[in-house]
PDB file of C-alpha atoms in Angstrom:
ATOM      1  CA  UNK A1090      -7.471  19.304  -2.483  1.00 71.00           C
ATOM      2  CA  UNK A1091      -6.523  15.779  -1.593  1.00 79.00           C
ATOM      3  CA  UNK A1092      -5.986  13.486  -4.513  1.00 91.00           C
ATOM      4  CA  UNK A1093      -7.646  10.551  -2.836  1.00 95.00           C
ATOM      5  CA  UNK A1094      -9.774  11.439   0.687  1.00 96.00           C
ATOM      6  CA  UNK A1095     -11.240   8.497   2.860  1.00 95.00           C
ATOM      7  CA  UNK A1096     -12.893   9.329   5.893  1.00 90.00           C
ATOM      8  CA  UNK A1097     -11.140   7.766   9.033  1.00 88.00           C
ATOM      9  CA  UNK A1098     -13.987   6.629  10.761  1.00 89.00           C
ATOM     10  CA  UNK A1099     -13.914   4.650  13.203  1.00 94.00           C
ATOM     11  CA  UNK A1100     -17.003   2.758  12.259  1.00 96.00           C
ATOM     12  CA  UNK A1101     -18.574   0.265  14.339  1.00 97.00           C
ATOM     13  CA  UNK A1102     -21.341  -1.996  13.166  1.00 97.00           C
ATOM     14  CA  UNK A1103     -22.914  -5.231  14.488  1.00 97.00           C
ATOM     15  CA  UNK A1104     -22.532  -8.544  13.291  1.00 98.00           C
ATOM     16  CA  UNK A1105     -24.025  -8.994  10.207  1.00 97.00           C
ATOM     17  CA  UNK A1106     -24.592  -5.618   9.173  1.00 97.00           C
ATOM     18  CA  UNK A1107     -23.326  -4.567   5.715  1.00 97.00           C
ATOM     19  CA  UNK A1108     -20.661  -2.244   5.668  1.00 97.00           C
ATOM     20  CA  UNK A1109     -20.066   0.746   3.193  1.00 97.00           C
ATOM     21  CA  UNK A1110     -16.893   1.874   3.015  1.00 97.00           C
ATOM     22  CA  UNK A1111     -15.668   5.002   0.174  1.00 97.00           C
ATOM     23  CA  UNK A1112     -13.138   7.520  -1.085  1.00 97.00           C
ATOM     24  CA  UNK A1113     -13.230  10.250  -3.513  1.00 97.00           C
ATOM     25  CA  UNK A1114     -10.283  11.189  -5.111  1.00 96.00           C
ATOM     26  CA  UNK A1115      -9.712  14.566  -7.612  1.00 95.00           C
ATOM     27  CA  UNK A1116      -7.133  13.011 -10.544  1.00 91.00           C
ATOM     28  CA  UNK A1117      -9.202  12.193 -13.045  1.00 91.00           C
ATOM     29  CA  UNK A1118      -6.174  10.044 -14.890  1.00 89.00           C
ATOM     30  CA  UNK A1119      -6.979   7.004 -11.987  1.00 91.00           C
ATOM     31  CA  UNK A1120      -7.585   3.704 -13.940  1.00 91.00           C
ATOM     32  CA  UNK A1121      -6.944   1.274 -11.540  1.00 91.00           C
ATOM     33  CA  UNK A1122      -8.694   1.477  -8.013  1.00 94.00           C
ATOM     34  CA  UNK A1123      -7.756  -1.340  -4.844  1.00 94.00           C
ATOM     35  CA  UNK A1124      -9.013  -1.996  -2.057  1.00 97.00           C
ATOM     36  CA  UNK A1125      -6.833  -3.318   1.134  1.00 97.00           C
ATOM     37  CA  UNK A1126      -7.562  -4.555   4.528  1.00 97.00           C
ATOM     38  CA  UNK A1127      -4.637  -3.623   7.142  1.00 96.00           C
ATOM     39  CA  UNK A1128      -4.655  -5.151  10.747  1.00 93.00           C
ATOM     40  CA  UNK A1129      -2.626  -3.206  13.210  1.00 88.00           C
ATOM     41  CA  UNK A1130       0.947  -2.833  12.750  1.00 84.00           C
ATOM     42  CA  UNK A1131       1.127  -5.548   9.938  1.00 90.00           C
ATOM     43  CA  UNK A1132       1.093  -4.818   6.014  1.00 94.00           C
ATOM     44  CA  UNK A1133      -1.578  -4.036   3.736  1.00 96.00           C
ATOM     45  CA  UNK A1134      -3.668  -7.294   2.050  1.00 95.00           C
ATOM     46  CA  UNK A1135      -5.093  -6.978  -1.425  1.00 93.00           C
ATOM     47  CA  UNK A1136      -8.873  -7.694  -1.217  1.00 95.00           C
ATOM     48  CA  UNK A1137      -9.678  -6.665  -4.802  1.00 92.00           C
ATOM     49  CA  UNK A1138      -8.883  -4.074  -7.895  1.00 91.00           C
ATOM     50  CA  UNK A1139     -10.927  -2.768 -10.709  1.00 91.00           C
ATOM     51  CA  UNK A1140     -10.270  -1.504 -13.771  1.00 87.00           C
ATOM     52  CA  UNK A1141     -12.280   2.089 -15.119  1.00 85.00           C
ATOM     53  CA  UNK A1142     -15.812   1.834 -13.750  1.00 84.00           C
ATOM     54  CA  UNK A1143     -18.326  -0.605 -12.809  1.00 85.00           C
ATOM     55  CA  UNK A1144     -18.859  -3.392 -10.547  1.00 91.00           C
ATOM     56  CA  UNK A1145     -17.186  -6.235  -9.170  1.00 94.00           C
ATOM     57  CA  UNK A1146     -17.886  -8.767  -6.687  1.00 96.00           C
ATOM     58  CA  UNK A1147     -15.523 -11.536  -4.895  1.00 95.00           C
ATOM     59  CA  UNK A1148     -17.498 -13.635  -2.021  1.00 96.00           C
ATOM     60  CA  UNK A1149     -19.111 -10.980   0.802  1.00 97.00           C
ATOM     61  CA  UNK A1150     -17.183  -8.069  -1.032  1.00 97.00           C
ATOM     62  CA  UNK A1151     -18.325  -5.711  -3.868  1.00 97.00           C
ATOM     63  CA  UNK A1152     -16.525  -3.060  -5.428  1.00 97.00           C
ATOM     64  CA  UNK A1153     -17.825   0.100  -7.734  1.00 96.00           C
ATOM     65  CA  UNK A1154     -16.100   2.267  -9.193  1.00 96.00           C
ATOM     66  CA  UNK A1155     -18.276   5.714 -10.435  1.00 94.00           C
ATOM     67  CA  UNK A1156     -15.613   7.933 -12.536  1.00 92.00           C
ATOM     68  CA  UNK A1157     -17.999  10.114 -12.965  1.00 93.00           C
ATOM     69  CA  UNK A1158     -18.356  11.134  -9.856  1.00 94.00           C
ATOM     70  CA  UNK A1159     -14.655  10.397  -8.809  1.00 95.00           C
ATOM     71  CA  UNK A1160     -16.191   7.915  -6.220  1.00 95.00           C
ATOM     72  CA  UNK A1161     -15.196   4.210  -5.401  1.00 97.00           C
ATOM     73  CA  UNK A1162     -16.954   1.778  -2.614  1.00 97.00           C
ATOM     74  CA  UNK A1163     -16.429  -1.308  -0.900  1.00 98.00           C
ATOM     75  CA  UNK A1164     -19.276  -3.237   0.316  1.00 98.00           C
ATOM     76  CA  UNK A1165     -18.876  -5.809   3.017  1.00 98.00           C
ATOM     77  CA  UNK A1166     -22.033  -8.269   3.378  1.00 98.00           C
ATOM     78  CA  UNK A1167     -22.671 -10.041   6.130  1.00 98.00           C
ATOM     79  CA  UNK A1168     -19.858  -8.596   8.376  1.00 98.00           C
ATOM     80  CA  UNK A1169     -17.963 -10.573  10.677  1.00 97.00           C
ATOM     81  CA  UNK A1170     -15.993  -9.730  13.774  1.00 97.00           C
ATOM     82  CA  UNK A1171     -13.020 -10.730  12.110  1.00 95.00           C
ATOM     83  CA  UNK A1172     -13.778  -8.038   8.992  1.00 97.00           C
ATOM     84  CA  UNK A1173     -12.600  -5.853  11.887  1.00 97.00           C
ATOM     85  CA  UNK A1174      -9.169  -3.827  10.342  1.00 97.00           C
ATOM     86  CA  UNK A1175      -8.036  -0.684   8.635  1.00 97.00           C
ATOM     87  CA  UNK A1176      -9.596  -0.463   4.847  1.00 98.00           C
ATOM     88  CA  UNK A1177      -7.431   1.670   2.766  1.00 97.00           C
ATOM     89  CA  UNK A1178      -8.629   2.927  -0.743  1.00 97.00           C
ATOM     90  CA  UNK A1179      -5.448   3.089  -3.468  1.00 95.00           C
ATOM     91  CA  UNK A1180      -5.589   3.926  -7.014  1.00 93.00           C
ATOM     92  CA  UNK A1181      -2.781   4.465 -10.050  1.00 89.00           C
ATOM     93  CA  UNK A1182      -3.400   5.852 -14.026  1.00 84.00           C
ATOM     94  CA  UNK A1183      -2.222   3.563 -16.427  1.00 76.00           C
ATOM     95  CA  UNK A1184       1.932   2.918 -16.160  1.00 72.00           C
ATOM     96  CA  UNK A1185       0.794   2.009 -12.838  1.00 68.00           C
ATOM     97  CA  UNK A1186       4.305   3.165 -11.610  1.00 79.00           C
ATOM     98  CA  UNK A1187       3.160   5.559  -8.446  1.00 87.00           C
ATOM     99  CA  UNK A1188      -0.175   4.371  -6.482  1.00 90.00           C
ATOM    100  CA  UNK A1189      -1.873   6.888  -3.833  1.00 93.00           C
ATOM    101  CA  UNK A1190      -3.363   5.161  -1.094  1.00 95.00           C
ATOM    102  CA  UNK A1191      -6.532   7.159   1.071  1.00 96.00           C
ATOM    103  CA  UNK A1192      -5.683   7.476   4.696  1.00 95.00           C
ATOM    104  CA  UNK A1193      -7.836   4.110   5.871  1.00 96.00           C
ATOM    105  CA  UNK A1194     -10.775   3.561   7.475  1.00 97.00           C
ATOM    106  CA  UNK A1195     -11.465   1.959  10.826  1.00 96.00           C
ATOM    107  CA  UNK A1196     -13.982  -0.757  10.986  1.00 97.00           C
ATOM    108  CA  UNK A1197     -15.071  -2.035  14.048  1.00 97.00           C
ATOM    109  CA  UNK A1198     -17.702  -5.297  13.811  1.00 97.00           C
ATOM    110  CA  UNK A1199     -19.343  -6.583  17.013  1.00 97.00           C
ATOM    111  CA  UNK A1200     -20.325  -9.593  18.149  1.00 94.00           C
TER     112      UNK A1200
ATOM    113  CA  UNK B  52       1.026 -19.593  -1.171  1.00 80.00           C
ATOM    114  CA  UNK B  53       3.988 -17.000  -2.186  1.00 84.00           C
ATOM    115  CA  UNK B  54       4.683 -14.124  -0.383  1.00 93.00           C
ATOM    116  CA  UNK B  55       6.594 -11.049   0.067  1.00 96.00           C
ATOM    117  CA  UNK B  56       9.304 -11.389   2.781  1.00 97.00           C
ATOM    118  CA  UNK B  57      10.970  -8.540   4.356  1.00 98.00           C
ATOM    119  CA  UNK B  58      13.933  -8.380   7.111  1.00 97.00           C
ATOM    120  CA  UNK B  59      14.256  -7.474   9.444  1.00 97.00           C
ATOM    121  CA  UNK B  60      11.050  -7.001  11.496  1.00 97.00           C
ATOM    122  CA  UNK B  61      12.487  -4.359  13.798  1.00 97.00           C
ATOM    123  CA  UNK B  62      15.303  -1.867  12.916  1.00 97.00           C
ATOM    124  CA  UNK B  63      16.663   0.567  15.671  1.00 98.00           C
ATOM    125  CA  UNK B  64      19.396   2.983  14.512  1.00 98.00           C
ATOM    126  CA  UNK B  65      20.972   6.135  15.566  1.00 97.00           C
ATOM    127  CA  UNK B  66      20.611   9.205  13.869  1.00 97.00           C
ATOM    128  CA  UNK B  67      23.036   9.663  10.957  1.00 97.00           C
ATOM    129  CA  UNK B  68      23.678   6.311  10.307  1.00 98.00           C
ATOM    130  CA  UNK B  69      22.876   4.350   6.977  1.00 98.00           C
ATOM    131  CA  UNK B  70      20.168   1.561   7.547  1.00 98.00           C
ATOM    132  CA  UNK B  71      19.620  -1.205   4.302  1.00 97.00           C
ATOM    133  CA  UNK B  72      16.241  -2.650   4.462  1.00 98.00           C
ATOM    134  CA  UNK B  73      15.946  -5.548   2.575  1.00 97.00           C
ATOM    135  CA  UNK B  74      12.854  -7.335   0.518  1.00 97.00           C
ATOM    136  CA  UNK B  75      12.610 -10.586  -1.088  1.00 97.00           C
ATOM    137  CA  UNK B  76       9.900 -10.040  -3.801  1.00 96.00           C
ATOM    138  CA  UNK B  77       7.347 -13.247  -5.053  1.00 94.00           C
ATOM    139  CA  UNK B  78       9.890 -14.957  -7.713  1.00 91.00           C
ATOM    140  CA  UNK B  79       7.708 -14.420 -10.735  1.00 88.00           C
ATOM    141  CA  UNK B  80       6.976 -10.697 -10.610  1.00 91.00           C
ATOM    142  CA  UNK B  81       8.171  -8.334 -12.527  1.00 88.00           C
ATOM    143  CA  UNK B  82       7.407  -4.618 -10.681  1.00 92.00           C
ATOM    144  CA  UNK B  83       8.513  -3.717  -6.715  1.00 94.00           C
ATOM    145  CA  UNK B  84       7.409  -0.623  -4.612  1.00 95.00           C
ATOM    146  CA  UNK B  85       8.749   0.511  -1.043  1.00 97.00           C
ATOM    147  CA  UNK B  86       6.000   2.224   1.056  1.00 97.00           C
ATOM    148  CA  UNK B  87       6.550   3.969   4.048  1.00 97.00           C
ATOM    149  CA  UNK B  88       3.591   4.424   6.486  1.00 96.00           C
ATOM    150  CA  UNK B  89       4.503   7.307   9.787  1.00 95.00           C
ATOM    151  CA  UNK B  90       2.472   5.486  12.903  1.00 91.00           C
ATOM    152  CA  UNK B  91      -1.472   6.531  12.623  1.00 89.00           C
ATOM    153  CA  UNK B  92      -0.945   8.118   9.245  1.00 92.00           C
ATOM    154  CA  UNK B  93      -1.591   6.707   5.727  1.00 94.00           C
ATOM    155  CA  UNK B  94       0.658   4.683   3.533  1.00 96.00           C
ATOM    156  CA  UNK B  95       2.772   6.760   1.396  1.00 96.00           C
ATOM    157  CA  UNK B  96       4.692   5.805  -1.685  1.00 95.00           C
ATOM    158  CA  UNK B  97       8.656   6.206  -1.946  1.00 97.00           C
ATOM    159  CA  UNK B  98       9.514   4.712  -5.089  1.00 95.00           C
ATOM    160  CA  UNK B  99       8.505   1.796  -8.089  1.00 93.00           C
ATOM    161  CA  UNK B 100      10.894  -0.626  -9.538  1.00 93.00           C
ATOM    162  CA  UNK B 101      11.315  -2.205 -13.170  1.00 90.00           C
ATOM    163  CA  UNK B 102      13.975  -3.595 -14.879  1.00 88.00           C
ATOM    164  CA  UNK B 103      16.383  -2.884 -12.977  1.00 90.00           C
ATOM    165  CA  UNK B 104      15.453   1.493 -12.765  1.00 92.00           C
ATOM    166  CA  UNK B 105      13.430   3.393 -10.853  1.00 94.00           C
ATOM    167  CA  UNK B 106      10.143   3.576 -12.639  1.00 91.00           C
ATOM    168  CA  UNK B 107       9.044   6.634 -10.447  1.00 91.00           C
ATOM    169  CA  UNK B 108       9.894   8.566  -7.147  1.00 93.00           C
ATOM    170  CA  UNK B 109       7.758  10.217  -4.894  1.00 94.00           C
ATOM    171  CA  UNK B 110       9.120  13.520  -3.476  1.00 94.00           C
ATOM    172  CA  UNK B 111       9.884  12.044  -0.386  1.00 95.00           C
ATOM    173  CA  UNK B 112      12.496   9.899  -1.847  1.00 96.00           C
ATOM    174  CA  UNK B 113      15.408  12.209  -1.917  1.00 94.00           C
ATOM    175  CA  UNK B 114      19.150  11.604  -2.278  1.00 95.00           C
ATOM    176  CA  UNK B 115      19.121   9.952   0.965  1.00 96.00           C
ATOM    177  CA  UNK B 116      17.496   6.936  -0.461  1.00 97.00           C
ATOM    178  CA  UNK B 117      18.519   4.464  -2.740  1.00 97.00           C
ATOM    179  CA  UNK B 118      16.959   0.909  -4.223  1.00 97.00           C
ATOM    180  CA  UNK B 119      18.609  -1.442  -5.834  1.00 95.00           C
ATOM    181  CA  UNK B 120      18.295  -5.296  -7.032  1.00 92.00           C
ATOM    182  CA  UNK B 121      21.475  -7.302  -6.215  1.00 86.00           C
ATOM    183  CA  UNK B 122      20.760 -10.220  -7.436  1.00 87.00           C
ATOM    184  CA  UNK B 123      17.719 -12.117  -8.910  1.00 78.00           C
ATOM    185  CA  UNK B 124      15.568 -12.079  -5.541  1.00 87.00           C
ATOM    186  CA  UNK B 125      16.238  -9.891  -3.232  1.00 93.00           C
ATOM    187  CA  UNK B 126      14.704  -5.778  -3.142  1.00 96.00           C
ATOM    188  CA  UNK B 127      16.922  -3.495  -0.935  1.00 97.00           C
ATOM    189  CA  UNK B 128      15.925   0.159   0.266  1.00 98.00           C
ATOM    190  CA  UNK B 129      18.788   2.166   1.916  1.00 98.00           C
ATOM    191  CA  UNK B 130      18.872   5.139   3.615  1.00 98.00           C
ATOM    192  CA  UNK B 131      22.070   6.909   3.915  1.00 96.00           C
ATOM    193  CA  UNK B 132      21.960   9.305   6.689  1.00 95.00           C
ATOM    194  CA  UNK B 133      18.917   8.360   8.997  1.00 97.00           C
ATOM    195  CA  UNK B 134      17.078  11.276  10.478  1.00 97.00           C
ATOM    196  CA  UNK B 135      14.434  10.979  13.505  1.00 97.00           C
ATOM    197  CA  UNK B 136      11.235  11.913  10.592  1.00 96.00           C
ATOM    198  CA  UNK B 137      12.395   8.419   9.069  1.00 97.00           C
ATOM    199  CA  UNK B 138      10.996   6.411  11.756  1.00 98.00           C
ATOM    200  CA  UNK B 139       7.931   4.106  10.515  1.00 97.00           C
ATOM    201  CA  UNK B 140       7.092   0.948   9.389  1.00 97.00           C
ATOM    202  CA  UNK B 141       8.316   0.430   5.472  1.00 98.00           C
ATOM    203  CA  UNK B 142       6.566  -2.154   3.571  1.00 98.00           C
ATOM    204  CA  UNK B 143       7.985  -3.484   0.164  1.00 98.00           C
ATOM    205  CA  UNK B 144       5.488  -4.869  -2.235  1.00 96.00           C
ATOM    206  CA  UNK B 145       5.135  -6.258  -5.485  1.00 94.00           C
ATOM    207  CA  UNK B 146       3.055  -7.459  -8.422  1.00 91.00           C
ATOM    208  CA  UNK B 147       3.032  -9.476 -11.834  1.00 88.00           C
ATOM    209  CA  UNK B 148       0.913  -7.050 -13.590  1.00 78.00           C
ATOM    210  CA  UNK B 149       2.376  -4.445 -16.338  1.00 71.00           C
ATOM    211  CA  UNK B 150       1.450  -1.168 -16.409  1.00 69.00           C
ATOM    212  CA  UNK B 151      -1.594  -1.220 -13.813  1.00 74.00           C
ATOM    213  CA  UNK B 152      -0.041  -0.433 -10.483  1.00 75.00           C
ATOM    214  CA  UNK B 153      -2.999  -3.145  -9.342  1.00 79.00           C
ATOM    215  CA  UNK B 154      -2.561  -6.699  -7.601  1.00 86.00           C
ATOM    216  CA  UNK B 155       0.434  -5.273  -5.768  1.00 92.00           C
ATOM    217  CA  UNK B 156       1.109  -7.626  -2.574  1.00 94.00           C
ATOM    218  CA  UNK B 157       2.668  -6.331   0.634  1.00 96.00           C
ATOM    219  CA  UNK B 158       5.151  -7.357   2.643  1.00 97.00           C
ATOM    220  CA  UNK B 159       4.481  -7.157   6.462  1.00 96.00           C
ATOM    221  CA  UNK B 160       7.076  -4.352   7.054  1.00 97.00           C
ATOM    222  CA  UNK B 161      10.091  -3.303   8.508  1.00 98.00           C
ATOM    223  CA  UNK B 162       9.882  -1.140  11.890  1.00 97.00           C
ATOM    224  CA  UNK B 163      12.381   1.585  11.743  1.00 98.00           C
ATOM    225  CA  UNK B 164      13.273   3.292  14.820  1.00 98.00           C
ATOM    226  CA  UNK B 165      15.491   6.124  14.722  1.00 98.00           C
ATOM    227  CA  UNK B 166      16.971   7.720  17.854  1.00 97.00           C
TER     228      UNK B 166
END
């Protein structure tokens, strides 16, 4: 089993739709869980992290975090052809020395 | 804003020879990564950085890799005997936070070609 799984997509929504994006992941010792936007061929941009579970919310994105379940989410509101990228999952324990990322999703907004 | 620089963009090599990629971290933090990411596959961790030792190493960092600070800025990954399966993009990052692994910011890679 995968430590961290993310399905690949693509996924392609209209303008304006909201977006749900996830990953599951099997190591239970995961504190920290990121979320990343990566446009092609240049590096990966921190949208927002959360620590254990719960919610958090930063302008048209929302995180959760279920430990429970082993399942994290991003939610996009009110997506914009430019929210069109790679969204890769990543998550470390505590020492936060080695972080697994999930293999990215493909969004696709259109106009 | 601060960011992560890394040079140079594009690397092309020939097989067997030693490459140094190099990173210049933002000035106040404190931990450093190298990522490697194969084209169309996911990013994969090499190795973590913090005061001045390897914090951890990922299996794919073998003795034909090496990291080391020189000096109070810059990052440096080197590989030692470049082999064809090294080719992809290698991003450096870093972050201010202890412990956490979180708030870790990316530079926009190094290309590494090796023919």
């Amino acid at each position: 089993q995968k430590e961290v799984e993310q399905d690949p997509g693509p996924l392609s929504v209209p303008e304006g739709a909201i977006v749900s994006l996830n990953c599951t992941y099997s190591n239970s010792a995961f504190q920290y869980f990121m979320w990343y936007r990566q446009y092609s061929r240049k590096g990966p941009e921190l949208l927002m992290y959360t620590y254990s579970s719960g919610n958090k919310e930063d302008g048209r994105f929302t995180a959760q975090v279920d430990k429970s379940s082993k399942y994290i989410s991003l939610f996009i509101r009110d997506s914009q052809p430019s929210d069109s990228a790679t969204y890769l999952c990543a998550m470390s324990s505590t020492g936060g020395f080695k972080t697994i990322f999930g293999a990215g999703t493909r969004l696709f907004v259109k106009a | 804003e601060p960011e992560v620089t890394q040079t140079p963009s594009h690397q092309v090599t020939q097989m067997g020879q030693e490459v140094i990629l190099r990173c210049v971290p933002i000035s106040n933090h404190l931990y450093f990564y190298w990522y490697r990411q194969i084209l169309g596959q996911k990013v994969e961790f090499l190795v973590s950085f913090y005061n001045n030792e390897i914090s951890e190493k990922s299996e794919i960092f073998d003795d034909q890799f090496s990291v080391e600070r020189p000096d109070g800025s810059n990052f440096t990954l080197k590989i030692r005997s470049t082999k064809l399966e090294d080719s992809a993009m290698y991003f450096c990052a870093s972050s201010p936070l202890p412990l956490t692994g979180a708030e870790q910011y990316f530079g926009p890679g190094t290309r590494l070609t090796v023919t």
